[in-house]
CSV table of C-alpha atoms in Angstrom, one decimal:
chain,number,residue,atom,x,y,z
N,1,UNK,CA,-27.7,23.7,-42.7
N,2,UNK,CA,-26.1,21.8,-45.5
N,3,UNK,CA,-28.0,18.8,-46.9
N,4,UNK,CA,-27.1,16.1,-49.4
N,5,UNK,CA,-29.4,14.2,-51.9
N,6,UNK,CA,-28.4,11.0,-53.5
N,7,UNK,CA,-31.0,10.6,-56.2
N,8,UNK,CA,-30.8,6.8,-56.5
N,9,UNK,CA,-31.1,4.4,-53.6
N,10,UNK,CA,-30.1,1.4,-55.8
N,11,UNK,CA,-28.2,1.1,-59.0
N,12,UNK,CA,-27.9,-2.2,-60.8
N,13,UNK,CA,-25.4,-2.4,-63.6
N,14,UNK,CA,-23.8,-5.1,-65.7
N,15,UNK,CA,-20.1,-5.8,-65.3
N,16,UNK,CA,-17.8,-3.7,-67.6
N,17,UNK,CA,-20.6,-1.2,-68.2
N,18,UNK,CA,-20.2,2.5,-67.1
N,19,UNK,CA,-21.9,3.8,-64.1
N,20,UNK,CA,-22.8,7.2,-62.7
N,21,UNK,CA,-24.0,7.7,-59.1
N,22,UNK,CA,-25.7,11.1,-58.6
N,23,UNK,CA,-25.2,13.5,-55.7
N,24,UNK,CA,-26.6,17.0,-55.2
N,25,UNK,CA,-26.1,19.3,-52.2
N,26,UNK,CA,-27.8,22.4,-51.0
N,27,UNK,CA,-26.3,25.6,-52.2
N,28,UNK,CA,-23.4,27.2,-50.4
N,29,UNK,CA,-20.7,29.6,-51.2
N,30,UNK,CA,-17.9,27.1,-50.7
N,31,UNK,CA,-18.0,23.4,-50.0
N,32,UNK,CA,-15.9,20.4,-49.4
N,33,UNK,CA,-17.2,17.3,-51.1
N,34,UNK,CA,-16.5,13.6,-50.6
N,35,UNK,CA,-17.4,10.1,-51.7
N,36,UNK,CA,-17.1,7.2,-49.3
N,37,UNK,CA,-17.5,3.5,-50.1
N,38,UNK,CA,-18.8,0.8,-47.8
N,39,UNK,CA,-18.1,-2.8,-48.7
N,40,UNK,CA,-20.3,-5.4,-47.1
N,41,UNK,CA,-19.7,-5.8,-43.4
N,42,UNK,CA,-17.1,-3.1,-43.3
N,43,UNK,CA,-16.7,0.5,-42.3
N,44,UNK,CA,-16.6,3.4,-44.8
N,45,UNK,CA,-13.5,4.2,-46.8
N,46,UNK,CA,-12.7,7.5,-48.6
N,47,UNK,CA,-13.0,7.1,-52.3
N,48,UNK,CA,-12.2,10.7,-53.3
N,49,UNK,CA,-12.6,14.3,-52.2
N,50,UNK,CA,-12.9,17.8,-53.6
N,51,UNK,CA,-11.6,20.7,-51.6
N,52,UNK,CA,-10.5,23.2,-54.3
N,53,UNK,CA,-8.8,23.4,-57.7
N,54,UNK,CA,-9.6,21.2,-60.6
N,55,UNK,CA,-13.3,20.3,-60.7
N,56,UNK,CA,-12.5,16.7,-62.0
N,57,UNK,CA,-11.3,14.6,-59.1
N,58,UNK,CA,-9.8,11.2,-59.5
N,59,UNK,CA,-10.0,8.6,-56.7
N,60,UNK,CA,-9.1,5.1,-55.9
N,61,UNK,CA,-10.2,2.0,-57.9
N,62,UNK,CA,-10.8,4.0,-61.2
N,63,UNK,CA,-13.5,6.2,-59.8
N,64,UNK,CA,-13.8,9.9,-60.6
N,65,UNK,CA,-16.2,12.7,-59.7
N,66,UNK,CA,-16.9,16.1,-61.2
N,67,UNK,CA,-17.8,19.2,-59.1
N,68,UNK,CA,-20.4,21.3,-60.8
N,69,UNK,CA,-21.0,24.5,-58.8
N,70,UNK,CA,-23.8,25.8,-61.0
N,71,UNK,CA,-25.8,22.6,-60.6
N,72,UNK,CA,-24.6,22.0,-57.0
N,73,UNK,CA,-23.7,18.4,-58.0
N,74,UNK,CA,-20.8,16.0,-57.4
N,75,UNK,CA,-21.6,12.9,-59.4
N,76,UNK,CA,-19.4,9.8,-59.2
N,77,UNK,CA,-18.5,7.9,-62.3
N,78,UNK,CA,-16.6,4.9,-63.4
N,79,UNK,CA,-16.2,3.9,-67.1
N,80,UNK,CA,-16.2,0.1,-66.5
N,81,UNK,CA,-17.3,-1.5,-63.3
N,82,UNK,CA,-16.2,-4.8,-61.8
N,83,UNK,CA,-18.0,-7.3,-59.6
N,84,UNK,CA,-15.8,-6.0,-56.7
N,85,UNK,CA,-17.3,-2.6,-57.0
N,86,UNK,CA,-20.5,-3.9,-55.5
N,87,UNK,CA,-20.9,-1.8,-52.4
N,88,UNK,CA,-22.8,1.2,-50.9
N,89,UNK,CA,-21.6,4.6,-51.8
N,90,UNK,CA,-22.1,7.7,-49.7
N,91,UNK,CA,-21.8,11.3,-50.8
N,92,UNK,CA,-20.8,13.8,-48.0
N,93,UNK,CA,-20.5,17.6,-47.8
N,94,UNK,CA,-19.1,20.2,-45.5
N,95,UNK,CA,-19.3,23.9,-45.6
N,96,UNK,CA,-15.6,24.4,-46.4
N,97,UNK,CA,-14.6,22.8,-43.2
N,98,UNK,CA,-16.7,25.1,-41.0
N,99,UNK,CA,-19.3,22.3,-40.2
N,100,UNK,CA,-19.1,18.6,-39.7
N,101,UNK,CA,-19.7,16.3,-42.6
N,102,UNK,CA,-23.2,15.7,-43.6
N,103,UNK,CA,-23.8,12.3,-45.4
N,104,UNK,CA,-26.4,11.4,-48.0
N,105,UNK,CA,-28.6,8.3,-47.6
N,106,UNK,CA,-26.4,6.2,-49.8
N,107,UNK,CA,-26.6,4.4,-53.1
N,108,UNK,CA,-26.3,0.7,-53.3
N,109,UNK,CA,-24.4,-0.3,-56.4
N,110,UNK,CA,-24.9,-3.9,-57.5
N,111,UNK,CA,-22.7,-5.2,-60.3
N,112,UNK,CA,-24.2,-8.1,-62.2
N,113,UNK,CA,-22.0,-10.6,-64.0
K,1,UNK,CA,-1.3,-0.1,-38.3
K,2,UNK,CA,-3.4,3.0,-38.3
K,3,UNK,CA,-6.9,2.1,-37.3
K,4,UNK,CA,-10.0,2.9,-35.4
K,5,UNK,CA,-11.1,0.1,-33.1
K,6,UNK,CA,-14.6,-0.4,-31.9
K,7,UNK,CA,-15.9,-3.0,-29.4
K,8,UNK,CA,-17.9,-5.0,-29.3
K,9,UNK,CA,-18.6,-5.9,-33.0
K,10,UNK,CA,-22.1,-7.3,-32.1
K,11,UNK,CA,-24.2,-6.6,-29.0
K,12,UNK,CA,-27.6,-7.8,-28.0
K,13,UNK,CA,-29.2,-6.2,-24.9
K,14,UNK,CA,-32.5,-5.5,-23.3
K,15,UNK,CA,-34.4,-2.3,-22.8
K,16,UNK,CA,-33.0,-0.2,-20.0
K,17,UNK,CA,-29.7,-2.0,-19.4
K,18,UNK,CA,-26.9,0.5,-19.6
K,19,UNK,CA,-24.2,-0.2,-22.1
K,20,UNK,CA,-21.0,1.3,-23.5
K,21,UNK,CA,-19.5,0.9,-26.9
K,22,UNK,CA,-15.8,1.7,-26.9
K,23,UNK,CA,-13.8,3.5,-29.6
K,24,UNK,CA,-10.1,4.0,-29.8
K,25,UNK,CA,-7.8,5.4,-32.4
K,26,UNK,CA,-4.0,5.2,-32.7
K,27,UNK,CA,-3.4,8.1,-35.1
K,28,UNK,CA,-3.3,11.0,-32.6
K,29,UNK,CA,-6.4,12.4,-34.3
K,30,UNK,CA,-8.1,15.4,-32.7
K,31,UNK,CA,-11.5,14.8,-34.2
K,32,UNK,CA,-13.7,11.9,-33.3
K,33,UNK,CA,-17.3,11.2,-34.1
K,34,UNK,CA,-20.1,8.7,-33.7
K,35,UNK,CA,-22.7,7.8,-36.4
K,36,UNK,CA,-25.6,5.5,-36.6
K,37,UNK,CA,-26.5,3.8,-39.9
K,38,UNK,CA,-30.1,2.8,-40.5
K,39,UNK,CA,-31.6,1.4,-43.8
K,40,UNK,CA,-32.8,4.2,-46.0
K,41,UNK,CA,-31.5,6.9,-43.7
K,42,UNK,CA,-27.8,6.7,-44.4
K,43,UNK,CA,-25.3,7.9,-41.7
K,44,UNK,CA,-26.5,10.3,-39.1
K,45,UNK,CA,-24.2,11.9,-36.7
K,46,UNK,CA,-24.8,11.4,-33.0
K,47,UNK,CA,-22.0,13.3,-31.3
K,48,UNK,CA,-18.6,14.6,-32.2
K,49,UNK,CA,-15.5,15.8,-30.4
K,50,UNK,CA,-13.1,18.4,-31.7
K,51,UNK,CA,-10.5,17.6,-29.1
K,52,UNK,CA,-10.1,16.4,-25.5
K,53,UNK,CA,-12.9,17.5,-23.2
K,54,UNK,CA,-14.8,19.1,-26.1
K,55,UNK,CA,-17.9,17.4,-27.3
K,56,UNK,CA,-20.9,18.6,-29.4
K,57,UNK,CA,-24.3,17.2,-30.4
K,58,UNK,CA,-24.8,15.9,-33.9
K,59,UNK,CA,-28.1,15.4,-35.6
K,60,UNK,CA,-29.5,12.6,-33.4
K,61,UNK,CA,-28.0,12.9,-29.8
K,62,UNK,CA,-31.1,12.0,-27.8
K,63,UNK,CA,-30.6,8.9,-25.6
K,64,UNK,CA,-26.8,8.9,-26.0
K,65,UNK,CA,-23.8,10.3,-24.0
K,66,UNK,CA,-20.2,10.6,-24.9
K,67,UNK,CA,-17.0,11.6,-23.1
K,68,UNK,CA,-13.5,12.5,-24.3
K,69,UNK,CA,-11.2,12.3,-21.4
K,70,UNK,CA,-8.2,11.1,-23.5
K,71,UNK,CA,-7.4,11.9,-27.1
K,72,UNK,CA,-7.5,8.3,-28.3
K,73,UNK,CA,-10.8,7.2,-26.7
K,74,UNK,CA,-14.3,8.3,-27.4
K,75,UNK,CA,-16.9,5.9,-25.8
K,76,UNK,CA,-20.6,6.0,-26.6
K,77,UNK,CA,-22.8,5.4,-23.7
K,78,UNK,CA,-26.5,4.4,-23.8
K,79,UNK,CA,-27.8,5.0,-20.2
K,80,UNK,CA,-31.2,3.4,-20.9
K,81,UNK,CA,-31.3,1.7,-24.3
K,82,UNK,CA,-34.6,1.5,-26.1
K,83,UNK,CA,-35.6,-0.6,-29.2
K,84,UNK,CA,-35.4,2.4,-31.5
K,85,UNK,CA,-31.7,2.5,-30.8
K,86,UNK,CA,-31.2,-0.8,-32.6
K,87,UNK,CA,-28.8,0.2,-35.3
K,88,UNK,CA,-25.3,-0.2,-36.8
K,89,UNK,CA,-23.0,2.3,-35.1
K,90,UNK,CA,-19.7,3.6,-36.5
K,91,UNK,CA,-17.0,5.5,-34.8
K,92,UNK,CA,-14.7,7.7,-37.0
K,93,UNK,CA,-11.7,10.0,-36.5
K,94,UNK,CA,-9.7,12.5,-38.5
K,95,UNK,CA,-6.7,14.7,-38.0
K,96,UNK,CA,-9.0,17.7,-37.8
K,97,UNK,CA,-12.7,17.4,-38.4
K,98,UNK,CA,-13.3,20.8,-40.0
K,99,UNK,CA,-10.4,21.0,-42.5
K,100,UNK,CA,-11.6,18.6,-45.1
K,101,UNK,CA,-9.5,15.8,-43.8
K,102,UNK,CA,-10.1,12.1,-44.4
K,103,UNK,CA,-12.3,10.3,-41.9
K,104,UNK,CA,-11.2,6.9,-40.8
K,105,UNK,CA,-14.0,4.6,-39.7
K,106,UNK,CA,-14.1,1.7,-37.4
K,107,UNK,CA,-15.6,-1.7,-38.5
K,108,UNK,CA,-19.0,-1.0,-36.8
K,109,UNK,CA,-21.0,-2.2,-33.9
K,110,UNK,CA,-24.3,-3.9,-34.6
K,111,UNK,CA,-26.6,-3.2,-31.6
K,112,UNK,CA,-29.9,-4.9,-31.0
K,113,UNK,CA,-32.1,-3.7,-28.1
K,114,UNK,CA,-34.9,-6.1,-27.3
């Protein structure tokens, strides 16, 4: 069964600094990868997804992620964070649509003014 | 407006008193799912449904029931709630759960079982 590891449970970062949230998944021949964001007291929203094609995926709010098959990773990055990016971020993976999504445990990003 | 609607938003109950959390979507989605979110454990899938009358267990189905009699509704039933079911619950839907489609989430139901 697929599994997802988000290596950092909490990431504090100063406003306008870059950030990387790490995500690794268990190996599979072909996967679909997702990042979801949860703002305080809200449900999750899709940030970006990788299904196939270019390994660099751009999402909403200036976020991007890079699919690295050899390292089984899908790290999320933003070059300059804002206070409004404070939220919990979830990485999720599916075996190319053959299985339901499996979510990681989440990374809480706190942006400090 | 396209949305997934969960009710109630907050619920406090006592051990053993049956309850139902409703979930409805207005996007004609085939796939619907229930998750629970606990600190340090992320989201864990309880049950999912690929279409009407088709439901399957997720990772943590014990103590829960679901039904999918209509495409738009997917209620979560706790026949005899226990304190370890205190959690934040989310319903989600997508056009097709196994095609990489975007999941739409409800706003959540915070359940406390005393």
